[in-house]
Amino acid sequence: MLQVCALISEAGGTSANEDAAGHHGDWAWVIDGATGISGATITGLSDAAWFSRQVDQALRRHAADSDGLATDTVLRRVVEDVAQAFIGATEGHPRARHERPSAAFALLRRIDDRLEMTTLGDCGIIHRDRDGRAGVFGSSNIPVFEARTLHAARQALEATPDLTPAELWNQVVGQVRANRQSMNTADGYWVLSTDTEALAHVDRQMVPLDNGPVALVTDGFLRLIDLFGRATASDFLDLDDQARAETALRDLRRIEAADDPHHGHLRLKRSDDASLIVVRPA
């Protein structure tokens, strides 16, 4: 069993949260839906919000019935459920690869006296190694493609420094579409989507159970480490109660609000959706 110490999942702006975070028994997870580029909605939600909620709900169902099943089997059933829901919700209309909903995720599972860490995309799992060093588990090629988008944004802002967020988006959306063409391809990056192919490319590691805290984090919360440099991996392991976690989120939002997203730490969203779940083996 995993004991939940803190859980936060908050939208970065006024639109619906495209993250999700959840847990059940020996399982815990965070999900980061990739913002759609077509503007399409599904049952009144953005593609990303709909997809992350569907994955969250499917994980809750299948985690409850997972005894004796490998994690890959559970994930395959989750994707199959969500793919079927997608067909039903969109009346079976086919979509090009880059228009399909997708998400990064991080998943933790207790298996006897070990913890199994699984990630896909740019969510991370923060834990201590055998020597007590805190680090972020999970790798992805997504930053390579995000760097191309930021390069296009930088060029646009150099030409026209006073672009509004909407105008800047219009300048870079072509690059974002090009990036999405590489989703779940051998030369691109791997994320969860409506087919099971990407499940062969998860990052996975088994670690001994040491009863210390483990944090699962979406990239919006990881900004404190990798964008603003205002926290360390070890700091995240100190967020092992709800009050401290909420303080860290408030700190993140203050930093985002004070920093110019176009001429400070360059980013397309001033504030991103942010999710965190901190657990301990019980």
GROMACS .gro file of C-alpha atoms in nm:
model
  282
    1MET     CA    1   0.000   0.000   0.000
    2LEU     CA    2   0.112   0.357  -0.072
    3GLN     CA    3   0.029   0.628   0.180
    4VAL     CA    4  -0.048   0.963   0.016
    5CYS     CA    5   0.122   1.253   0.195
    6ALA     CA    6   0.027   1.531  -0.047
    7LEU     CA    7  -0.168   1.561  -0.372
    8ILE     CA    8  -0.205   1.870  -0.591
    9SER     CA    9  -0.336   1.909  -0.943
   10GLU     CA   10  -0.408   2.265  -1.052
   11ALA     CA   11  -0.473   2.440  -1.383
   12GLY     CA   12  -0.219   2.700  -1.483
   13GLY     CA   13  -0.474   2.945  -1.618
   14THR     CA   14  -0.846   2.995  -1.661
   15SER     CA   15  -0.906   2.691  -1.882
   16ALA     CA   16  -0.971   2.338  -1.756
   17ASN     CA   17  -0.684   2.151  -1.596
   18GLU     CA   18  -0.518   1.925  -1.854
   19ASP     CA   19  -0.327   1.736  -1.583
   20ALA     CA   20  -0.454   1.463  -1.354
   21ALA     CA   21  -0.319   1.289  -1.046
   22GLY     CA   22  -0.449   0.985  -0.865
   23HIS     CA   23  -0.380   0.676  -0.660
   24HIS     CA   24  -0.528   0.341  -0.564
   25GLY     CA   25  -0.380   0.093  -0.321
   26ASP     CA   26  -0.027   0.011  -0.437
   27TRP     CA   27  -0.047   0.256  -0.729
   28ALA     CA   28   0.004   0.632  -0.775
   29TRP     CA   29   0.031   0.842  -1.091
   30VAL     CA   30   0.039   1.185  -1.253
   31ILE     CA   31  -0.073   1.257  -1.610
   32ASP     CA   32   0.007   1.561  -1.826
   33GLY     CA   33  -0.220   1.600  -2.127
   34ALA     CA   34  -0.059   1.758  -2.433
   35THR     CA   35  -0.249   2.072  -2.532
   36GLY     CA   36  -0.426   2.015  -2.863
   37ILE     CA   37  -0.334   2.212  -3.172
   38SER     CA   38  -0.656   2.168  -3.369
   39GLY     CA   39  -0.886   2.347  -3.125
   40ALA     CA   40  -1.112   2.043  -3.123
   41THR     CA   41  -1.309   1.958  -2.811
   42ILE     CA   42  -1.451   1.629  -2.684
   43THR     CA   43  -1.769   1.644  -2.476
   44GLY     CA   44  -1.696   2.008  -2.400
   45LEU     CA   45  -1.334   1.957  -2.292
   46SER     CA   46  -1.008   2.017  -2.476
   47ASP     CA   47  -0.854   1.702  -2.622
   48ALA     CA   48  -0.586   1.709  -2.352
   49ALA     CA   49  -0.823   1.755  -2.058
   50TRP     CA   50  -1.053   1.482  -2.187
   51PHE     CA   51  -0.764   1.243  -2.245
   52SER     CA   52  -0.595   1.293  -1.907
   53ARG     CA   53  -0.927   1.241  -1.727
   54GLN     CA   54  -1.002   0.927  -1.926
   55VAL     CA   55  -0.658   0.782  -1.848
   56ASP     CA   56  -0.698   0.871  -1.479
   57GLN     CA   57  -1.038   0.700  -1.460
   58ALA     CA   58  -0.914   0.391  -1.647
   59LEU     CA   59  -0.613   0.362  -1.416
   60ARG     CA   60  -0.843   0.371  -1.113
   61ARG     CA   61  -1.053   0.090  -1.259
   62HIS     CA   62  -0.767  -0.134  -1.361
   63ALA     CA   63  -0.546  -0.071  -1.057
   64ALA     CA   64  -0.834  -0.201  -0.847
   65ASP     CA   65  -0.824  -0.531  -1.040
   66SER     CA   66  -0.449  -0.567  -1.095
   67ASP     CA   67  -0.348  -0.855  -0.865
   68GLY     CA   68  -0.109  -1.084  -1.048
   69LEU     CA   69  -0.099  -0.865  -1.358
   70ALA     CA   70   0.215  -0.706  -1.500
   71THR     CA   71   0.214  -0.327  -1.518
   72ASP     CA   72   0.242  -0.344  -1.898
   73THR     CA   73  -0.078  -0.549  -1.909
   74VAL     CA   74  -0.260  -0.295  -1.695
   75LEU     CA   75  -0.137  -0.007  -1.910
   76ARG     CA   76  -0.240  -0.187  -2.227
   77ARG     CA   77  -0.592  -0.228  -2.089
   78VAL     CA   78  -0.599   0.139  -1.991
   79VAL     CA   79  -0.504   0.248  -2.343
   80GLU     CA   80  -0.754   0.010  -2.502
   81ASP     CA   81  -1.032   0.150  -2.280
   82VAL     CA   82  -0.942   0.510  -2.363
   83ALA     CA   83  -0.909   0.435  -2.735
   84GLN     CA   84  -1.258   0.286  -2.734
   85ALA     CA   85  -1.394   0.588  -2.548
   86PHE     CA   86  -1.225   0.817  -2.802
   87ILE     CA   87  -1.392   0.636  -3.093
   88GLY     CA   88  -1.728   0.668  -2.922
   89ALA     CA   89  -1.686   1.033  -2.825
   90THR     CA   90  -1.570   1.139  -3.173
   91GLU     CA   91  -1.815   0.916  -3.364
   92GLY     CA   92  -1.525   0.724  -3.509
   93HIS     CA   93  -1.385   1.011  -3.714
   94PRO     CA   94  -1.021   0.931  -3.798
   95ARG     CA   95  -0.753   1.183  -3.710
   96ALA     CA   96  -0.400   1.229  -3.830
   97ARG     CA   97  -0.126   1.122  -3.589
   98HIS     CA   98  -0.048   1.478  -3.480
   99GLU     CA   99  -0.415   1.547  -3.402
  100ARG     CA  100  -0.467   1.253  -3.165
  101PRO     CA  101  -0.484   1.330  -2.795
  102SER     CA  102  -0.177   1.233  -2.595
  103ALA     CA  103  -0.017   1.264  -2.254
  104ALA     CA  104   0.301   1.210  -2.059
  105PHE     CA  105   0.270   1.014  -1.735
  106ALA     CA  106   0.462   0.890  -1.433
  107LEU     CA  107   0.346   0.579  -1.250
  108LEU     CA  108   0.462   0.426  -0.922
  109ARG     CA  109   0.365   0.077  -0.806
  110ARG     CA  110   0.459  -0.109  -0.491
  111ILE     CA  111   0.537  -0.475  -0.563
  112ASP     CA  112   0.621  -0.663  -0.242
  113ASP     CA  113   0.943  -0.510  -0.105
  114ARG     CA  114   1.022  -0.301  -0.413
  115LEU     CA  115   0.892   0.005  -0.593
  116GLU     CA  116   0.843  -0.002  -0.970
  117MET     CA  117   0.884   0.336  -1.142
  118THR     CA  118   0.743   0.381  -1.493
  119THR     CA  119   0.746   0.701  -1.699
  120LEU     CA  120   0.666   0.800  -2.054
  121GLY     CA  121   0.724   1.155  -2.173
  122ASP     CA  122   0.841   1.441  -1.955
  123CYS     CA  123   0.680   1.365  -1.620
  124GLY     CA  124   0.924   1.260  -1.349
  125ILE     CA  125   0.957   1.050  -1.034
  126ILE     CA  126   1.179   1.193  -0.760
  127HIS     CA  127   1.335   0.946  -0.516
  128ARG     CA  128   1.656   0.879  -0.327
  129ASP     CA  129   1.908   0.625  -0.454
  130ARG     CA  130   2.096   0.373  -0.240
  131ASP     CA  131   2.343   0.645  -0.140
  132GLY     CA  132   2.070   0.884  -0.032
  133ARG     CA  133   2.102   1.117  -0.330
  134ALA     CA  134   1.777   1.263  -0.460
  135GLY     CA  135   1.724   1.258  -0.835
  136VAL     CA  136   1.455   1.269  -1.102
  137PHE     CA  137   1.382   0.941  -1.280
  138GLY     CA  138   1.253   0.951  -1.637
  139SER     CA  139   1.392   1.056  -1.973
  140SER     CA  140   1.233   1.184  -2.290
  141ASN     CA  141   1.313   1.341  -2.626
  142ILE     CA  142   1.032   1.592  -2.577
  143PRO     CA  143   1.274   1.872  -2.468
  144VAL     CA  144   1.450   1.845  -2.806
  145PHE     CA  145   1.125   1.931  -2.982
  146GLU     CA  146   1.025   2.195  -2.728
  147ALA     CA  147   1.361   2.363  -2.791
  148ARG     CA  148   1.266   2.397  -3.159
  149THR     CA  149   0.942   2.568  -3.062
  150LEU     CA  150   1.123   2.806  -2.826
  151HIS     CA  151   1.377   2.885  -3.097
  152ALA     CA  152   1.092   2.984  -3.328
  153ALA     CA  153   0.941   3.193  -3.047
  154ARG     CA  154   1.272   3.367  -2.981
  155GLN     CA  155   1.310   3.456  -3.348
  156ALA     CA  156   0.955   3.591  -3.360
  157LEU     CA  157   1.010   3.805  -3.050
  158GLU     CA  158   1.339   3.940  -3.182
  159ALA     CA  159   1.152   4.059  -3.491
  160THR     CA  160   0.849   4.187  -3.297
  161PRO     CA  161   0.919   4.224  -2.924
  162ASP     CA  162   0.567   4.332  -2.825
  163LEU     CA  163   0.378   4.028  -2.954
  164THR     CA  164   0.079   3.928  -2.744
  165PRO     CA  165   0.060   3.564  -2.626
  166ALA     CA  166  -0.200   3.490  -2.894
  167GLU     CA  167   0.013   3.652  -3.166
  168LEU     CA  168   0.320   3.459  -3.054
  169TRP     CA  169   0.124   3.133  -3.061
  170ASN     CA  170   0.021   3.205  -3.419
  171GLN     CA  171   0.390   3.253  -3.506
  172VAL     CA  172   0.499   2.917  -3.360
  173VAL     CA  173   0.199   2.688  -3.413
  174GLY     CA  174   0.349   2.563  -3.741
  175GLN     CA  175   0.653   2.438  -3.550
  176VAL     CA  176   0.429   2.277  -3.289
  177ARG     CA  177   0.242   2.093  -3.565
  178ALA     CA  178   0.571   1.977  -3.713
  179ASN     CA  179   0.677   1.850  -3.370
  180ARG     CA  180   0.355   1.656  -3.328
  181GLN     CA  181   0.419   1.477  -3.655
  182SER     CA  182   0.707   1.310  -3.471
  183MET     CA  183   0.487   1.184  -3.187
  184ASN     CA  184   0.535   0.811  -3.131
  185THR     CA  185   0.782   0.762  -3.413
  186ALA     CA  186   1.131   0.611  -3.403
  187ASP     CA  187   1.301   0.946  -3.471
  188GLY     CA  188   1.065   1.144  -3.251
  189TYR     CA  189   0.936   1.109  -2.897
  190TRP     CA  190   0.707   0.866  -2.717
  191VAL     CA  191   0.394   0.950  -2.520
  192LEU     CA  192   0.071   0.782  -2.424
  193SER     CA  193  -0.194   0.808  -2.696
  194THR     CA  194  -0.482   0.606  -2.841
  195ASP     CA  195  -0.267   0.313  -2.954
  196THR     CA  196  -0.047   0.080  -2.752
  197GLU     CA  197   0.273   0.110  -2.958
  198ALA     CA  198   0.437   0.362  -2.725
  199LEU     CA  199   0.411   0.124  -2.428
  200ALA     CA  200   0.717  -0.060  -2.561
  201HIS     CA  201   0.920   0.256  -2.497
  202VAL     CA  202   0.849   0.338  -2.132
  203ASP     CA  203   1.133   0.406  -1.889
  204ARG     CA  204   1.120   0.159  -1.600
  205GLN     CA  205   1.327   0.090  -1.292
  206MET     CA  206   1.279  -0.121  -0.981
  207VAL     CA  207   1.416   0.018  -0.655
  208PRO     CA  208   1.425  -0.124  -0.303
  209LEU     CA  209   1.158  -0.021  -0.059
  210ASP     CA  210   1.310   0.216   0.199
  211ASN     CA  211   0.995   0.386   0.338
  212GLY     CA  212   1.117   0.728   0.228
  213PRO     CA  213   0.896   0.972   0.036
  214VAL     CA  214   0.865   0.951  -0.342
  215ALA     CA  215   0.727   1.240  -0.551
  216LEU     CA  216   0.557   1.208  -0.889
  217VAL     CA  217   0.555   1.538  -1.077
  218THR     CA  218   0.433   1.683  -1.407
  219ASP     CA  219   0.656   1.922  -1.597
  220GLY     CA  220   0.454   2.223  -1.484
  221PHE     CA  221   0.565   2.164  -1.125
  222LEU     CA  222   0.915   2.065  -1.235
  223ARG     CA  223   0.958   2.425  -1.357
  224LEU     CA  224   1.080   2.501  -1.005
  225ILE     CA  225   1.385   2.285  -1.084
  226ASP     CA  226   1.454   2.293  -1.456
  227LEU     CA  227   1.322   2.635  -1.565
  228PHE     CA  228   1.356   2.870  -1.270
  229GLY     CA  229   1.625   2.691  -1.069
  230ARG     CA  230   1.443   2.767  -0.743
  231ALA     CA  231   1.428   2.412  -0.602
  232THR     CA  232   1.618   2.085  -0.604
  233ALA     CA  233   1.503   1.726  -0.628
  234SER     CA  234   1.565   1.694  -0.254
  235ASP     CA  235   1.335   1.990  -0.188
  236PHE     CA  236   1.050   1.804  -0.356
  237LEU     CA  237   1.095   1.511  -0.119
  238ASP     CA  238   1.041   1.751   0.170
  239LEU     CA  239   0.689   1.825   0.040
  240ASP     CA  240   0.557   1.529   0.234
  241ASP     CA  241   0.250   1.697   0.377
  242GLN     CA  242  -0.029   1.889   0.209
  243ALA     CA  243   0.056   2.226   0.364
  244ARG     CA  244   0.418   2.222   0.243
  245ALA     CA  245   0.309   2.110  -0.103
  246GLU     CA  246   0.057   2.393  -0.127
  247THR     CA  247   0.322   2.642  -0.017
  248ALA     CA  248   0.550   2.519  -0.297
  249LEU     CA  249   0.270   2.565  -0.549
  250ARG     CA  250   0.207   2.921  -0.428
  251ASP     CA  251   0.580   2.991  -0.460
  252LEU     CA  252   0.574   2.857  -0.816
  253ARG     CA  253   0.277   3.076  -0.909
  254ARG     CA  254   0.442   3.386  -0.762
  255ILE     CA  255   0.760   3.318  -0.960
  256GLU     CA  256   0.562   3.265  -1.281
  257ALA     CA  257   0.358   3.581  -1.227
  258ALA     CA  258   0.669   3.795  -1.169
  259ASP     CA  259   0.871   3.657  -1.460
  260ASP     CA  260   0.805   3.786  -1.813
  261PRO     CA  261   0.738   3.472  -2.023
  262HIS     CA  262   0.855   3.641  -2.343
  263HIS     CA  263   1.166   3.823  -2.225
  264GLY     CA  264   1.254   3.645  -1.902
  265HIS     CA  265   1.246   3.266  -1.886
  266LEU     CA  266   1.103   3.209  -2.233
  267ARG     CA  267   0.788   2.996  -2.242
  268LEU     CA  268   0.456   2.994  -2.427
  269LYS     CA  269   0.247   2.966  -2.109
  270ARG     CA  270   0.311   3.206  -1.824
  271SER     CA  271   0.168   2.944  -1.584
  272ASP     CA  272   0.138   2.576  -1.670
  273ASP     CA  273  -0.087   2.311  -1.522
  274ALA     CA  274   0.099   2.158  -1.227
  275SER     CA  275   0.048   1.823  -1.052
  276LEU     CA  276   0.230   1.652  -0.768
  277ILE     CA  277   0.165   1.347  -0.557
  278VAL     CA  278   0.399   1.252  -0.272
  279VAL     CA  279   0.367   0.903  -0.127
  280ARG     CA  280   0.534   0.675   0.127
  281PRO     CA  281   0.511   0.297   0.140
  282ALA     CA  282   0.274   0.207   0.423
   0.00000   0.00000   0.00000
